[in-house]
């Protein structure tokens, strides 16, 4: 299955019918997050009249997830600490970093290869497809609900009010606050950067050895700015500062669920498209990082409905002509077509892309269908060859940086 990597939150999922979930899976490759899993479990263990997620919607999603072999990123805290301590460079351009210590992940002796066995996640989603929840699921749901209920953002806002007034007091709204946070992260002043480092260590609850290592890197002059040496950790810090600043200045409401919503945004560097129907996500999006696109949930739902209706009137021949992999049929104001144009390059086999700037590379009907099977990188299409060589160059440079550290 091809398609942009997609992360979505529960607010979007609870808008969808089972048919819309199935339609969504035709155009995107789903990426799971720990937050979505916990929220689904928590919701389904409520009394039926209190649920916001219909069981048939979760069943449809689970069916697609376990069949799609989707990846599950490592927890943001572990990735942040790895970034902060320079254990490895956390990708920020739509790749999914997995947890090398997870039982489903095998790292080769050379450290250059990773085998990801998605059997564990597949088994979980397959169970959920049939409404089968284990005792561990139930306990996790209870702990999750208790944790959310214990969050007191009123107290957090009061705790940080003096700090936010000192550093962000001139901000009149959330966009101005984000600009001030960015300016603070860009500041080369050593005292400012050390304060940011201490805040990040405290927020992540970093162990003493890891914290000492990070401070040592700072004292050695290797961390002129947090964002330069550990960009992923800095991206999480940007969101956290914006959040506590928003609480202190009254730009963000004190709903406990906002803290959960915030954590979804920690994972957006690992997707190409993030979909939400939550106004909090839409307003906080300028504070996120990565090569990705925000799509407003109601807009995507409208398009899914339109595509379902359109397919219901197609003949079998017309459906065959629209078969994947090909660019989705362009509709007016189409979020799906827009993100495909931005992120997807199709192989040039028997499929004819509809993207205008790729049409010149398509074969005409008069050309012969026989083609020489490429055996070397140099035999590939120039665009594909360039992409592969560029990827090798980036890997070589990353390895050289690690050897010189």
Coordinates of C-alpha atoms in Angstrom, one line a residue:
X1 CA 0.0 0.0 0.0
X2 CA 1.3 3.5 -0.9
X3 CA 0.2 6.8 0.3
X4 CA 1.4 9.6 2.7
X5 CA 2.1 8.6 6.3
X6 CA -0.9 9.7 8.3
X7 CA -1.4 10.3 12.0
X8 CA -4.8 11.3 13.4
X9 CA -6.3 11.8 16.8
X10 CA -9.4 10.5 18.4
X11 CA -11.4 13.7 17.6
X12 CA -11.1 12.8 13.9
X13 CA -11.7 9.1 14.4
X14 CA -14.9 9.7 16.3
X15 CA -16.3 11.7 13.3
X16 CA -16.0 8.8 10.9
X17 CA -18.2 5.9 9.9
X18 CA -16.8 2.5 9.2
X19 CA -17.1 3.1 5.4
X20 CA -15.2 6.3 5.8
X21 CA -12.4 4.6 7.7
X22 CA -12.1 2.0 4.8
X23 CA -12.1 4.8 2.3
X24 CA -9.4 6.7 4.2
X25 CA -7.2 3.6 4.2
X26 CA -7.1 3.7 0.3
X27 CA -5.2 6.9 0.3
X28 CA -3.0 6.9 3.4
X29 CA -0.7 4.6 5.3
X30 CA -1.7 4.8 9.0
X31 CA 0.9 5.4 11.7
X32 CA -0.3 4.5 15.2
X33 CA 0.6 6.5 18.3
X34 CA 0.6 5.4 22.0
X35 CA -1.9 8.1 22.7
X36 CA -4.5 6.9 20.2
X37 CA -4.3 3.4 21.5
X38 CA -4.8 4.5 25.1
X39 CA -7.7 6.8 24.2
X40 CA -9.5 4.1 22.2
X41 CA -9.1 1.6 25.1
X42 CA -10.3 4.2 27.6
X43 CA -13.3 5.1 25.5
X44 CA -14.5 1.6 24.8
X45 CA -14.3 0.6 28.5
X46 CA -16.8 3.3 29.4
X47 CA -20.5 2.6 29.7
X48 CA -22.0 2.4 26.2
X49 CA -24.1 5.6 26.6
X50 CA -21.0 7.6 27.6
X51 CA -18.9 6.5 24.6
X52 CA -17.9 8.8 21.8
X53 CA -16.3 6.1 19.6
X54 CA -18.8 3.6 18.1
X55 CA -17.5 0.1 18.3
X56 CA -18.0 -0.5 14.6
X57 CA -15.7 2.5 13.8
X58 CA -13.0 1.0 16.1
X59 CA -13.5 -2.4 14.5
X60 CA -13.1 -0.9 11.0
X61 CA -10.0 1.0 12.0
X62 CA -8.5 -2.1 13.8
X63 CA -9.2 -4.2 10.7
X64 CA -7.2 -1.7 8.5
X65 CA -4.4 -1.3 11.1
X66 CA -3.5 -5.0 11.5
X67 CA -3.7 -5.7 7.8
X68 CA -1.7 -2.6 6.9
X69 CA 1.4 -3.6 9.0
X70 CA 1.5 0.0 10.3
X71 CA 4.5 1.2 12.3
X72 CA 4.3 2.3 15.9
X73 CA 6.8 5.1 16.8
X74 CA 8.8 4.9 20.1
X75 CA 7.5 7.0 22.9
X76 CA 8.3 10.7 22.6
X77 CA 10.1 10.8 26.0
X78 CA 12.5 8.1 25.0
X79 CA 13.2 9.8 21.7
X80 CA 13.7 13.2 23.3
X81 CA 16.3 11.8 25.7
X82 CA 18.1 10.0 22.9
X83 CA 18.1 13.3 21.0
X84 CA 19.2 15.3 24.0
X85 CA 22.1 12.9 24.7
X86 CA 23.1 12.6 21.0
X87 CA 22.5 8.8 21.1
X88 CA 21.1 9.1 17.5
X89 CA 19.6 11.7 15.2
X90 CA 15.8 11.5 15.5
X91 CA 14.3 11.9 12.0
X92 CA 12.2 15.0 11.4
X93 CA 11.0 14.5 7.9
X94 CA 8.2 11.9 7.9
X95 CA 10.1 8.7 9.0
X96 CA 8.9 6.6 11.9
X97 CA 11.6 5.9 14.5
X98 CA 10.9 2.7 16.3
X99 CA 12.0 1.6 19.7
X100 CA 15.2 -0.5 19.3
X101 CA 14.6 -2.0 22.7
X102 CA 11.1 -3.2 21.9
X103 CA 10.6 -7.0 21.7
X104 CA 9.3 -6.5 18.1
X105 CA 12.5 -4.8 16.9
X106 CA 15.8 -6.5 16.0
X107 CA 18.9 -4.5 15.3
X108 CA 21.8 -6.1 13.4
X109 CA 25.2 -6.4 14.9
X110 CA 26.6 -3.7 12.7
X111 CA 23.9 -1.3 13.9
X112 CA 23.1 -0.5 10.3
X113 CA 20.0 -2.7 9.8
X114 CA 16.7 -2.9 11.7
X115 CA 14.0 -5.6 11.4
X116 CA 10.6 -4.6 12.6
X117 CA 8.2 -7.4 13.5
X118 CA 4.7 -5.8 13.6
X119 CA 3.2 -9.1 14.9
X120 CA 2.5 -7.6 18.4
X121 CA 0.6 -4.6 17.1
X122 CA -1.1 -6.8 14.5
X123 CA -2.3 -9.1 17.2
X124 CA -3.7 -6.3 19.3
X125 CA -5.5 -4.6 16.4
X126 CA -6.9 -8.0 15.3
X127 CA -8.3 -8.6 18.8
X128 CA -9.9 -5.2 18.8
X129 CA -11.4 -5.8 15.4
X130 CA -13.6 -8.5 17.1
X131 CA -14.1 -6.6 20.4
X132 CA -11.7 -8.7 22.4
X133 CA -10.0 -6.7 25.2
X134 CA -7.7 -8.3 27.7
X135 CA -7.3 -7.7 31.4
X136 CA -4.2 -5.6 30.6
X137 CA -6.4 -3.5 28.3
X138 CA -8.9 -2.9 31.0
X139 CA -6.3 -1.9 33.6
X140 CA -4.6 0.4 31.1
X141 CA -8.0 2.1 30.4
X142 CA -8.6 2.6 34.1
X143 CA -5.2 4.0 34.8
X144 CA -5.4 6.3 31.7
X145 CA -8.8 7.8 32.8
X146 CA -7.5 8.3 36.4
X147 CA -4.4 10.0 35.1
X148 CA -6.4 12.4 32.9
X149 CA -8.8 13.2 35.7
X150 CA -5.8 14.1 38.0
X151 CA -4.4 16.7 35.6
X152 CA -4.8 20.2 37.1
X153 CA -3.9 22.7 34.5
X154 CA -5.2 25.5 36.6
X155 CA -2.4 24.8 39.0
X156 CA 0.1 24.5 36.2
X157 CA -0.9 27.9 34.8
X158 CA -0.5 29.5 38.2
X159 CA 2.9 27.8 38.7
X160 CA 4.3 29.2 35.4
X161 CA 2.5 32.6 35.5
X162 CA 5.6 34.5 36.8
X163 CA 7.8 32.9 34.2
X164 CA 5.5 33.5 31.3
X165 CA 4.9 37.1 32.4
X166 CA 8.6 37.7 32.5
X167 CA 9.4 36.1 29.1
X168 CA 6.2 36.3 27.1
X169 CA 4.3 39.2 28.8
X170 CA 4.1 41.3 25.7
X171 CA 2.3 38.6 23.7
X172 CA -1.3 39.6 22.9
X173 CA -2.4 36.2 21.3
X174 CA -1.1 32.7 20.6
X175 CA 0.7 33.6 17.3
X176 CA 2.7 36.3 19.0
X177 CA 3.5 33.9 21.9
X178 CA 4.8 31.3 19.4
X179 CA 7.0 34.0 17.9
X180 CA 8.5 34.9 21.3
X181 CA 9.1 31.2 22.0
X182 CA 10.9 30.8 18.7
X183 CA 13.0 33.9 19.6
X184 CA 13.9 32.4 22.9
X185 CA 15.0 29.1 21.3
X186 CA 17.0 31.1 18.7
X187 CA 18.8 33.1 21.3
X188 CA 22.6 32.4 21.5
X189 CA 22.9 33.7 25.1
X190 CA 24.4 30.9 27.2
X191 CA 22.3 31.6 30.2
X192 CA 19.1 31.5 28.2
X193 CA 20.1 28.2 26.6
X194 CA 21.1 26.6 29.9
X195 CA 17.7 27.6 31.4
X196 CA 16.0 25.9 28.4
X197 CA 18.1 22.8 28.9
X198 CA 17.2 22.6 32.6
X199 CA 13.5 23.1 31.8
X200 CA 13.7 20.3 29.2
X201 CA 15.4 17.9 31.6
X202 CA 12.8 18.6 34.2
X203 CA 9.9 18.2 31.8
X204 CA 11.2 14.8 30.5
X205 CA 12.1 13.7 34.0
X206 CA 15.5 12.7 32.7
X207 CA 17.6 10.2 34.8
X208 CA 20.6 11.6 36.7
X209 CA 23.2 10.0 34.4
X210 CA 21.5 11.2 31.2
X211 CA 21.0 14.7 32.7
X212 CA 24.7 14.8 33.6
X213 CA 25.7 13.8 30.1
X214 CA 23.5 16.5 28.6
X215 CA 25.0 19.2 30.9
X216 CA 28.5 17.9 30.0
X217 CA 27.8 18.4 26.3
X218 CA 26.5 21.9 27.1
X219 CA 29.6 22.8 29.3
X220 CA 31.9 21.5 26.6
X221 CA 30.5 24.0 24.2
X222 CA 28.9 21.4 21.9
X223 CA 25.4 22.7 22.6
X224 CA 25.5 26.3 21.6
X225 CA 21.7 26.2 21.2
X226 CA 19.5 23.2 22.2
X227 CA 17.9 23.3 18.8
X228 CA 21.2 22.9 16.9
X229 CA 22.4 19.8 18.7
X230 CA 19.1 18.0 19.4
X231 CA 16.4 19.4 17.1
X232 CA 13.7 16.8 18.0
X233 CA 14.1 17.5 21.8
X234 CA 14.0 21.2 20.9
X235 CA 10.8 20.7 18.9
X236 CA 9.1 19.2 22.0
X237 CA 10.4 22.0 24.2
X238 CA 8.9 24.6 21.7
X239 CA 5.5 23.0 22.1
X240 CA 5.8 22.7 25.9
X241 CA 6.9 26.3 26.2
X242 CA 4.0 27.4 24.0
X243 CA 1.6 25.4 26.0
X244 CA 2.7 26.6 29.5
X245 CA 3.0 30.1 28.1
X246 CA -0.5 29.9 26.7
X247 CA -1.8 28.6 30.1
X248 CA -0.1 31.4 32.0
X249 CA -1.3 34.1 29.6
X250 CA -4.8 32.7 29.2
X251 CA -4.5 31.8 25.5
X252 CA -4.9 28.1 26.2
X253 CA -7.8 26.8 28.3
X254 CA -7.2 24.6 31.4
X255 CA -9.1 21.6 30.1
X256 CA -7.2 18.4 31.3
X257 CA -7.6 16.9 27.9
X258 CA -5.5 19.7 26.4
X259 CA -2.4 18.1 27.9
X260 CA -3.3 14.8 26.1
X261 CA -3.9 16.8 22.9
X262 CA -0.5 18.4 23.3
X263 CA 1.3 15.1 23.3
X264 CA -0.2 14.1 19.9
X265 CA 1.8 17.0 18.5
X266 CA 5.1 15.6 19.8
X267 CA 4.7 12.9 17.1
X268 CA 4.0 15.0 14.1
X269 CA 7.6 15.0 12.8
X270 CA 7.1 11.2 12.1
X271 CA 4.2 11.7 9.6
X272 CA 3.5 13.5 6.4
X273 CA -0.1 14.4 7.2
X274 CA -1.7 15.1 10.6
X275 CA -5.5 15.2 10.8
X276 CA -7.5 16.5 13.7
X277 CA -10.9 18.0 14.4
X278 CA -9.6 19.7 17.5
X279 CA -9.3 23.5 17.5
X280 CA -6.4 23.2 20.0
X281 CA -4.4 21.3 17.4
X282 CA -5.2 23.7 14.6
X283 CA -4.2 26.7 16.8
X284 CA -1.0 25.1 18.0
X285 CA 0.1 23.8 14.6
X286 CA 2.5 26.7 13.9
X287 CA 4.5 25.6 16.9
X288 CA 5.1 22.1 15.5
X289 CA 8.1 20.9 13.6
X290 CA 8.8 18.6 10.6
X291 CA 8.1 18.3 6.9
X292 CA 4.3 17.7 7.2
X293 CA 0.9 19.1 6.6
X294 CA -2.1 19.8 8.8
X295 CA -5.5 18.8 7.5
X296 CA -8.7 19.9 9.2
X297 CA -10.8 16.9 10.0
X298 CA -14.2 18.1 8.8
X299 CA -12.7 18.9 5.4
X300 CA -11.2 15.5 5.0
X301 CA -14.5 13.8 6.2
X302 CA -16.4 15.8 3.5
X303 CA -14.1 14.6 0.8
X304 CA -14.3 11.0 2.0
X305 CA -18.1 11.2 1.8
X306 CA -17.8 12.7 -1.7
X307 CA -15.5 9.9 -2.9
X308 CA -17.7 7.2 -1.5
X309 CA -20.7 8.7 -3.3
X310 CA -18.7 9.1 -6.5
X311 CA -17.6 5.4 -6.4
X312 CA -21.1 4.2 -5.9
X313 CA -22.1 5.6 -9.3
X314 CA -19.0 4.2 -11.2
X315 CA -19.0 1.3 -13.5
X316 CA -16.6 -1.6 -12.9
X317 CA -14.5 -0.3 -15.8
X318 CA -14.3 3.2 -14.3
X319 CA -13.3 1.7 -10.9
X320 CA -10.6 -0.3 -12.6
X321 CA -9.2 2.9 -14.3
X322 CA -9.0 4.5 -10.8
X323 CA -7.1 1.6 -9.3
X324 CA -4.1 2.3 -7.1
X325 CA -1.4 3.1 -7.2
X326 CA -2.4 6.2 -9.1
X327 CA -3.0 9.7 -8.1
X328 CA -6.4 10.1 -6.6
X329 CA -9.0 11.8 -8.9
X330 CA -8.7 15.5 -8.3
X331 CA -11.7 17.1 -6.7
X332 CA -12.3 20.7 -5.9
X333 CA -10.5 21.8 -2.8
X334 CA -9.2 18.2 -2.3
X335 CA -7.0 17.7 0.8
X336 CA -6.2 14.2 -0.4
X337 CA -5.0 15.2 -3.9
X338 CA -3.1 18.1 -2.4
X339 CA -1.0 16.0 0.0
X340 CA -0.4 13.3 -2.7
X341 CA 1.0 16.0 -5.0
X342 CA 3.3 17.1 -2.2
X343 CA 4.6 13.8 -0.9
X344 CA 4.1 10.9 -3.4
X345 CA 6.1 10.0 -6.5
X346 CA 4.7 6.9 -8.3
X347 CA 6.7 4.2 -10.1
X348 CA 6.5 4.6 -13.8
X349 CA 5.4 1.0 -14.6
X350 CA 1.9 0.5 -16.1
X351 CA 0.3 3.3 -14.1
X352 CA -0.3 6.7 -15.5
X353 CA -0.1 9.5 -12.9
X354 CA -2.5 12.4 -13.2
X355 CA -0.1 14.8 -11.5
X356 CA 0.6 17.5 -14.2
X357 CA 4.3 17.9 -13.5
X358 CA 4.8 14.1 -13.8
X359 CA 2.9 13.8 -17.1
X360 CA 5.9 14.4 -19.2
X361 CA 7.5 11.3 -17.7
X362 CA 4.5 9.1 -18.6
X363 CA 4.6 6.7 -21.5
X364 CA 2.3 7.5 -24.4
X365 CA 0.0 4.8 -25.7
X366 CA 2.0 4.6 -28.9
X367 CA 5.2 3.7 -27.1
X368 CA 6.1 0.0 -26.6
X369 CA 5.3 -1.5 -23.2
X370 CA 8.5 -3.5 -23.0
X371 CA 11.1 -2.0 -20.7
X372 CA 14.5 -3.1 -19.5
X373 CA 14.5 -4.1 -15.9
X374 CA 17.0 -1.9 -13.9
X375 CA 19.8 -3.9 -12.3
X376 CA 21.9 -1.0 -11.0
X377 CA 21.1 2.4 -9.4
X378 CA 22.4 4.1 -12.6
X379 CA 19.8 2.2 -14.6
X380 CA 16.9 3.8 -12.7
X381 CA 14.8 6.8 -13.8
X382 CA 16.9 10.0 -13.3
X383 CA 14.5 11.3 -10.6
X384 CA 14.5 8.0 -8.7
X385 CA 18.3 7.7 -9.1
X386 CA 18.9 11.1 -7.7
X387 CA 16.7 10.5 -4.7
X388 CA 18.5 7.2 -3.9
X389 CA 22.0 8.8 -4.3
X390 CA 20.9 11.7 -2.1
X391 CA 19.7 9.3 0.6
X392 CA 23.1 7.5 0.5
X393 CA 24.9 10.8 0.7
X394 CA 22.9 11.9 3.8
X395 CA 23.6 8.5 5.5
X396 CA 27.3 8.8 4.8
X397 CA 27.4 12.3 6.2
X398 CA 25.5 11.2 9.3
X399 CA 27.9 8.3 9.9
X400 CA 30.9 10.7 9.5
X401 CA 29.4 13.1 12.1
X402 CA 29.0 10.2 14.6
X403 CA 32.6 9.1 14.1
X404 CA 33.8 12.6 14.7
X405 CA 31.8 13.1 17.8

